[in-house]
Amino acid sequence: PVFAGMNGSAIENFSCVIYNISLMNCTWQAGRNAPGDTQYFLYWKNQINGDAMECKHYIKDESGRNTGCRFQNVRIELEKAYFLVEGSSNHSLIQFYDEYIQLYKIEKLMPPLNITVSCDEIKYSCTIKWQQPQISHSDKPKCFKYEVNIKYK
């Protein structure tokens, strides 16, 4: 496909992470060949029947250029969300960047809750219990694997 715009003007190193259950940060870098006045705008679509929505809370660099977005109240509703970053400049056409991302793959999990340890000195055994962490996309226990690391015996 032929994309309108100057080569190297689209954003680079686009990445997003979901944390604290419903917050998402996306960041990017300006294109290497983008003119200095280039401004970028992020749109995303996360619902089957919904429209693409523009970022409401941009992260800006020293020169006021948009280099990221903070999202609140994110819910994982589609298998893949669609992200589009467009640019504008008074000097040239700017190439767009788009990507589909499986949101559950970028979610940073919260730690397990209510961890308790009880030991029986007579049986030389300990029992460790916890509740699964909250996540935005599933409440199925089978989705979790845990590792217990005992440093001192």
PDB file of C-alpha atoms in Angstrom:
ATOM      1  CA  PRO A   1       0.000   0.000   0.000  1.00  0.00           C
ATOM      2  CA  VAL A   2       1.091   3.580  -0.694  1.00  0.00           C
ATOM      3  CA  PHE A   3       0.732   5.904   2.287  1.00  0.00           C
ATOM      4  CA  ALA A   4       0.411   9.644   1.747  1.00  0.00           C
ATOM      5  CA  GLY A   5       3.027  11.666   3.526  1.00  0.00           C
ATOM      6  CA  MET A   6       6.766  12.045   3.798  1.00  0.00           C
ATOM      7  CA  ASN A   7       8.717   8.849   4.539  1.00  0.00           C
ATOM      8  CA  GLY A   8       9.848   8.714   8.162  1.00  0.00           C
ATOM      9  CA  SER A   9       7.236  11.222   9.347  1.00  0.00           C
ATOM     10  CA  ALA A  10       4.953   8.689  11.082  1.00  0.00           C
ATOM     11  CA  ILE A  11       5.461   8.064  14.791  1.00  0.00           C
ATOM     12  CA  GLU A  12       7.855   5.347  15.996  1.00  0.00           C
ATOM     13  CA  ASN A  13       8.105   3.026  19.024  1.00  0.00           C
ATOM     14  CA  PHE A  14       4.384   3.022  19.811  1.00  0.00           C
ATOM     15  CA  SER A  15       3.537   1.050  22.950  1.00  0.00           C
ATOM     16  CA  CYS A  16       0.761   0.873  25.529  1.00  0.00           C
ATOM     17  CA  VAL A  17       0.427  -0.653  28.988  1.00  0.00           C
ATOM     18  CA  ILE A  18      -2.646  -1.171  31.196  1.00  0.00           C
ATOM     19  CA  TYR A  19      -2.036  -0.881  34.941  1.00  0.00           C
ATOM     20  CA  ASN A  20      -4.036  -0.494  38.185  1.00  0.00           C
ATOM     21  CA  ILE A  21      -6.916  -2.419  36.530  1.00  0.00           C
ATOM     22  CA  SER A  22      -8.345   0.397  34.401  1.00  0.00           C
ATOM     23  CA  LEU A  23      -5.587   2.903  33.540  1.00  0.00           C
ATOM     24  CA  MET A  24      -3.690   2.809  30.255  1.00  0.00           C
ATOM     25  CA  ASN A  25      -0.655   4.763  29.060  1.00  0.00           C
ATOM     26  CA  CYS A  26       0.377   4.875  25.422  1.00  0.00           C
ATOM     27  CA  THR A  27       3.617   6.507  24.302  1.00  0.00           C
ATOM     28  CA  TRP A  28       5.449   7.128  21.029  1.00  0.00           C
ATOM     29  CA  GLN A  29       8.269   9.106  19.510  1.00  0.00           C
ATOM     30  CA  ALA A  30       8.021  11.634  16.711  1.00  0.00           C
ATOM     31  CA  GLY A  31       9.039  10.390  13.288  1.00  0.00           C
ATOM     32  CA  ARG A  32      12.712  10.869  12.445  1.00  0.00           C
ATOM     33  CA  ASN A  33      11.943  12.965   9.380  1.00  0.00           C
ATOM     34  CA  ALA A  34       8.914  14.809  10.748  1.00  0.00           C
ATOM     35  CA  PRO A  35       9.131  18.617  10.509  1.00  0.00           C
ATOM     36  CA  GLY A  36       9.565  20.420  13.839  1.00  0.00           C
ATOM     37  CA  ASP A  37       5.994  21.739  13.848  1.00  0.00           C
ATOM     38  CA  THR A  38       4.443  18.267  13.491  1.00  0.00           C
ATOM     39  CA  GLN A  39       1.709  17.518  16.008  1.00  0.00           C
ATOM     40  CA  TYR A  40       0.280  14.021  16.527  1.00  0.00           C
ATOM     41  CA  PHE A  41      -3.237  12.927  17.455  1.00  0.00           C
ATOM     42  CA  LEU A  42      -4.226   9.490  18.802  1.00  0.00           C
ATOM     43  CA  TYR A  43      -7.573   7.815  18.103  1.00  0.00           C
ATOM     44  CA  TRP A  44      -8.643   4.414  19.332  1.00  0.00           C
ATOM     45  CA  LYS A  45     -11.599   2.048  19.055  1.00  0.00           C
ATOM     46  CA  ASN A  46     -12.380  -0.450  21.811  1.00  0.00           C
ATOM     47  CA  GLN A  47     -16.065  -1.288  21.206  1.00  0.00           C
ATOM     48  CA  ILE A  48     -17.775  -3.248  18.463  1.00  0.00           C
ATOM     49  CA  ASN A  49     -20.338  -0.548  17.627  1.00  0.00           C
ATOM     50  CA  GLY A  50     -18.453   2.448  18.996  1.00  0.00           C
ATOM     51  CA  ASP A  51     -16.713   5.183  17.076  1.00  0.00           C
ATOM     52  CA  ALA A  52     -12.991   5.840  17.227  1.00  0.00           C
ATOM     53  CA  MET A  53     -12.354   8.306  20.061  1.00  0.00           C
ATOM     54  CA  GLU A  54      -9.573  10.858  20.314  1.00  0.00           C
ATOM     55  CA  CYS A  55      -7.266  10.883  23.320  1.00  0.00           C
ATOM     56  CA  LYS A  56      -8.512  13.251  26.055  1.00  0.00           C
ATOM     57  CA  HIS A  57      -5.317  13.477  28.133  1.00  0.00           C
ATOM     58  CA  TYR A  58      -2.180  13.868  26.017  1.00  0.00           C
ATOM     59  CA  ILE A  59       1.360  13.537  27.372  1.00  0.00           C
ATOM     60  CA  LYS A  60       3.518  16.313  25.892  1.00  0.00           C
ATOM     61  CA  ASP A  61       7.264  16.784  25.474  1.00  0.00           C
ATOM     62  CA  GLU A  62       9.217  20.003  26.210  1.00  0.00           C
ATOM     63  CA  SER A  63       8.188  21.554  22.915  1.00  0.00           C
ATOM     64  CA  GLY A  64       4.476  20.852  23.428  1.00  0.00           C
ATOM     65  CA  ARG A  65       4.345  17.969  20.958  1.00  0.00           C
ATOM     66  CA  ASN A  66       1.976  15.097  21.848  1.00  0.00           C
ATOM     67  CA  THR A  67       4.081  12.009  22.618  1.00  0.00           C
ATOM     68  CA  GLY A  68       1.596   9.914  24.554  1.00  0.00           C
ATOM     69  CA  CYS A  69      -1.844   9.571  26.062  1.00  0.00           C
ATOM     70  CA  ARG A  70      -3.295   8.639  29.462  1.00  0.00           C
ATOM     71  CA  PHE A  71      -6.583   6.762  29.475  1.00  0.00           C
ATOM     72  CA  GLN A  72      -8.876   6.228  32.451  1.00  0.00           C
ATOM     73  CA  ASN A  73     -11.642   3.682  33.054  1.00  0.00           C
ATOM     74  CA  VAL A  74     -10.393   1.326  30.341  1.00  0.00           C
ATOM     75  CA  ARG A  75     -12.416  -1.852  29.937  1.00  0.00           C
ATOM     76  CA  ILE A  76     -11.344  -4.649  27.639  1.00  0.00           C
ATOM     77  CA  GLU A  77     -14.366  -5.216  25.400  1.00  0.00           C
ATOM     78  CA  LEU A  78     -12.900  -6.379  22.105  1.00  0.00           C
ATOM     79  CA  GLU A  79     -10.393  -9.106  21.303  1.00  0.00           C
ATOM     80  CA  LYS A  80      -8.287  -6.382  19.688  1.00  0.00           C
ATOM     81  CA  ALA A  81      -8.415  -2.616  20.054  1.00  0.00           C
ATOM     82  CA  TYR A  82      -7.545  -0.384  17.120  1.00  0.00           C
ATOM     83  CA  PHE A  83      -5.090   2.519  17.536  1.00  0.00           C
ATOM     84  CA  LEU A  84      -4.449   5.245  14.974  1.00  0.00           C
ATOM     85  CA  VAL A  85      -1.981   8.129  15.280  1.00  0.00           C
ATOM     86  CA  GLU A  86      -2.258  10.882  12.687  1.00  0.00           C
ATOM     87  CA  GLY A  87       0.022  13.862  12.306  1.00  0.00           C
ATOM     88  CA  SER A  88      -0.282  17.340  10.904  1.00  0.00           C
ATOM     89  CA  SER A  89       2.301  19.910   9.821  1.00  0.00           C
ATOM     90  CA  ASN A  90       2.272  23.149   7.873  1.00  0.00           C
ATOM     91  CA  HIS A  91       5.282  21.952   5.871  1.00  0.00           C
ATOM     92  CA  SER A  92       4.342  18.493   4.566  1.00  0.00           C
ATOM     93  CA  LEU A  93       1.899  15.627   4.715  1.00  0.00           C
ATOM     94  CA  ILE A  94       2.533  13.288   7.671  1.00  0.00           C
ATOM     95  CA  GLN A  95       2.136   9.530   7.406  1.00  0.00           C
ATOM     96  CA  PHE A  96      -0.266   7.886   9.827  1.00  0.00           C
ATOM     97  CA  TYR A  97       0.529   4.914  12.075  1.00  0.00           C
ATOM     98  CA  ASP A  98      -2.030   2.290  13.035  1.00  0.00           C
ATOM     99  CA  GLU A  99      -2.000  -0.972  14.962  1.00  0.00           C
ATOM    100  CA  TYR A 100      -4.364  -3.553  16.412  1.00  0.00           C
ATOM    101  CA  ILE A 101      -3.416  -4.575  19.971  1.00  0.00           C
ATOM    102  CA  GLN A 102      -4.766  -7.398  22.108  1.00  0.00           C
ATOM    103  CA  LEU A 103      -5.275  -5.449  25.326  1.00  0.00           C
ATOM    104  CA  TYR A 104      -4.991  -8.416  27.687  1.00  0.00           C
ATOM    105  CA  LYS A 105      -1.420  -8.910  26.452  1.00  0.00           C
ATOM    106  CA  ILE A 106      -0.374  -5.423  27.577  1.00  0.00           C
ATOM    107  CA  GLU A 107      -1.986  -5.570  31.018  1.00  0.00           C
ATOM    108  CA  LYS A 108       0.389  -5.326  33.960  1.00  0.00           C
ATOM    109  CA  LEU A 109      -1.162  -7.519  36.629  1.00  0.00           C
ATOM    110  CA  MET A 110      -1.804  -6.344  40.154  1.00  0.00           C
ATOM    111  CA  PRO A 111      -0.234  -8.408  42.958  1.00  0.00           C
ATOM    112  CA  PRO A 112      -2.308 -11.105  44.697  1.00  0.00           C
ATOM    113  CA  LEU A 113      -4.506  -9.884  47.569  1.00  0.00           C
ATOM    114  CA  ASN A 114      -4.781 -10.872  51.244  1.00  0.00           C
ATOM    115  CA  ILE A 115      -1.668 -13.037  51.467  1.00  0.00           C
ATOM    116  CA  THR A 116      -1.564 -15.102  54.650  1.00  0.00           C
ATOM    117  CA  VAL A 117       1.062 -17.546  55.906  1.00  0.00           C
ATOM    118  CA  SER A 118       0.455 -20.038  58.699  1.00  0.00           C
ATOM    119  CA  CYS A 119       3.118 -22.482  59.846  1.00  0.00           C
ATOM    120  CA  ASP A 120       2.920 -25.663  61.920  1.00  0.00           C
ATOM    121  CA  GLU A 121       6.223 -26.174  63.734  1.00  0.00           C
ATOM    122  CA  ILE A 122       5.356 -29.740  64.716  1.00  0.00           C
ATOM    123  CA  LYS A 123       4.692 -30.836  61.124  1.00  0.00           C
ATOM    124  CA  TYR A 124       7.439 -28.592  59.687  1.00  0.00           C
ATOM    125  CA  SER A 125       4.985 -27.200  57.172  1.00  0.00           C
ATOM    126  CA  CYS A 126       3.543 -23.859  56.161  1.00  0.00           C
ATOM    127  CA  THR A 127       0.413 -22.935  54.262  1.00  0.00           C
ATOM    128  CA  ILE A 128       0.343 -19.829  52.103  1.00  0.00           C
ATOM    129  CA  LYS A 129      -3.000 -18.497  50.865  1.00  0.00           C
ATOM    130  CA  TRP A 130      -3.949 -15.543  48.651  1.00  0.00           C
ATOM    131  CA  GLN A 131      -6.742 -14.188  46.504  1.00  0.00           C
ATOM    132  CA  GLN A 132      -6.299 -13.724  42.793  1.00  0.00           C
ATOM    133  CA  PRO A 133      -5.505 -10.159  41.745  1.00  0.00           C
ATOM    134  CA  GLN A 134      -8.115  -7.979  40.095  1.00  0.00           C
ATOM    135  CA  ILE A 135      -7.748  -7.574  36.351  1.00  0.00           C
ATOM    136  CA  SER A 136      -9.800  -5.821  33.727  1.00  0.00           C
ATOM    137  CA  HIS A 137     -10.490  -8.671  31.326  1.00  0.00           C
ATOM    138  CA  SER A 138     -11.335 -11.849  33.219  1.00  0.00           C
ATOM    139  CA  ASP A 139     -12.248 -13.284  36.575  1.00  0.00           C
ATOM    140  CA  LYS A 140     -11.493 -16.875  35.670  1.00  0.00           C
ATOM    141  CA  PRO A 141      -9.072 -18.491  38.154  1.00  0.00           C
ATOM    142  CA  LYS A 142      -7.718 -20.743  35.383  1.00  0.00           C
ATOM    143  CA  CYS A 143      -6.182 -17.666  33.750  1.00  0.00           C
ATOM    144  CA  PHE A 144      -3.635 -17.353  36.552  1.00  0.00           C
ATOM    145  CA  LYS A 145      -0.388 -19.118  37.357  1.00  0.00           C
ATOM    146  CA  TYR A 146       1.537 -18.353  40.521  1.00  0.00           C
ATOM    147  CA  GLU A 147       5.098 -18.861  41.672  1.00  0.00           C
ATOM    148  CA  VAL A 148       6.114 -18.864  45.337  1.00  0.00           C
ATOM    149  CA  ASN A 149       9.714 -17.937  45.982  1.00  0.00           C
ATOM    150  CA  ILE A 150      10.930 -18.908  49.492  1.00  0.00           C
ATOM    151  CA  LYS A 151      14.178 -17.179  50.339  1.00  0.00           C
ATOM    152  CA  TYR A 152      14.766 -18.365  53.915  1.00  0.00           C
ATOM    153  CA  LYS A 153      14.006 -21.860  55.158  1.00  0.00           C
TER     154      LYS A 153
END
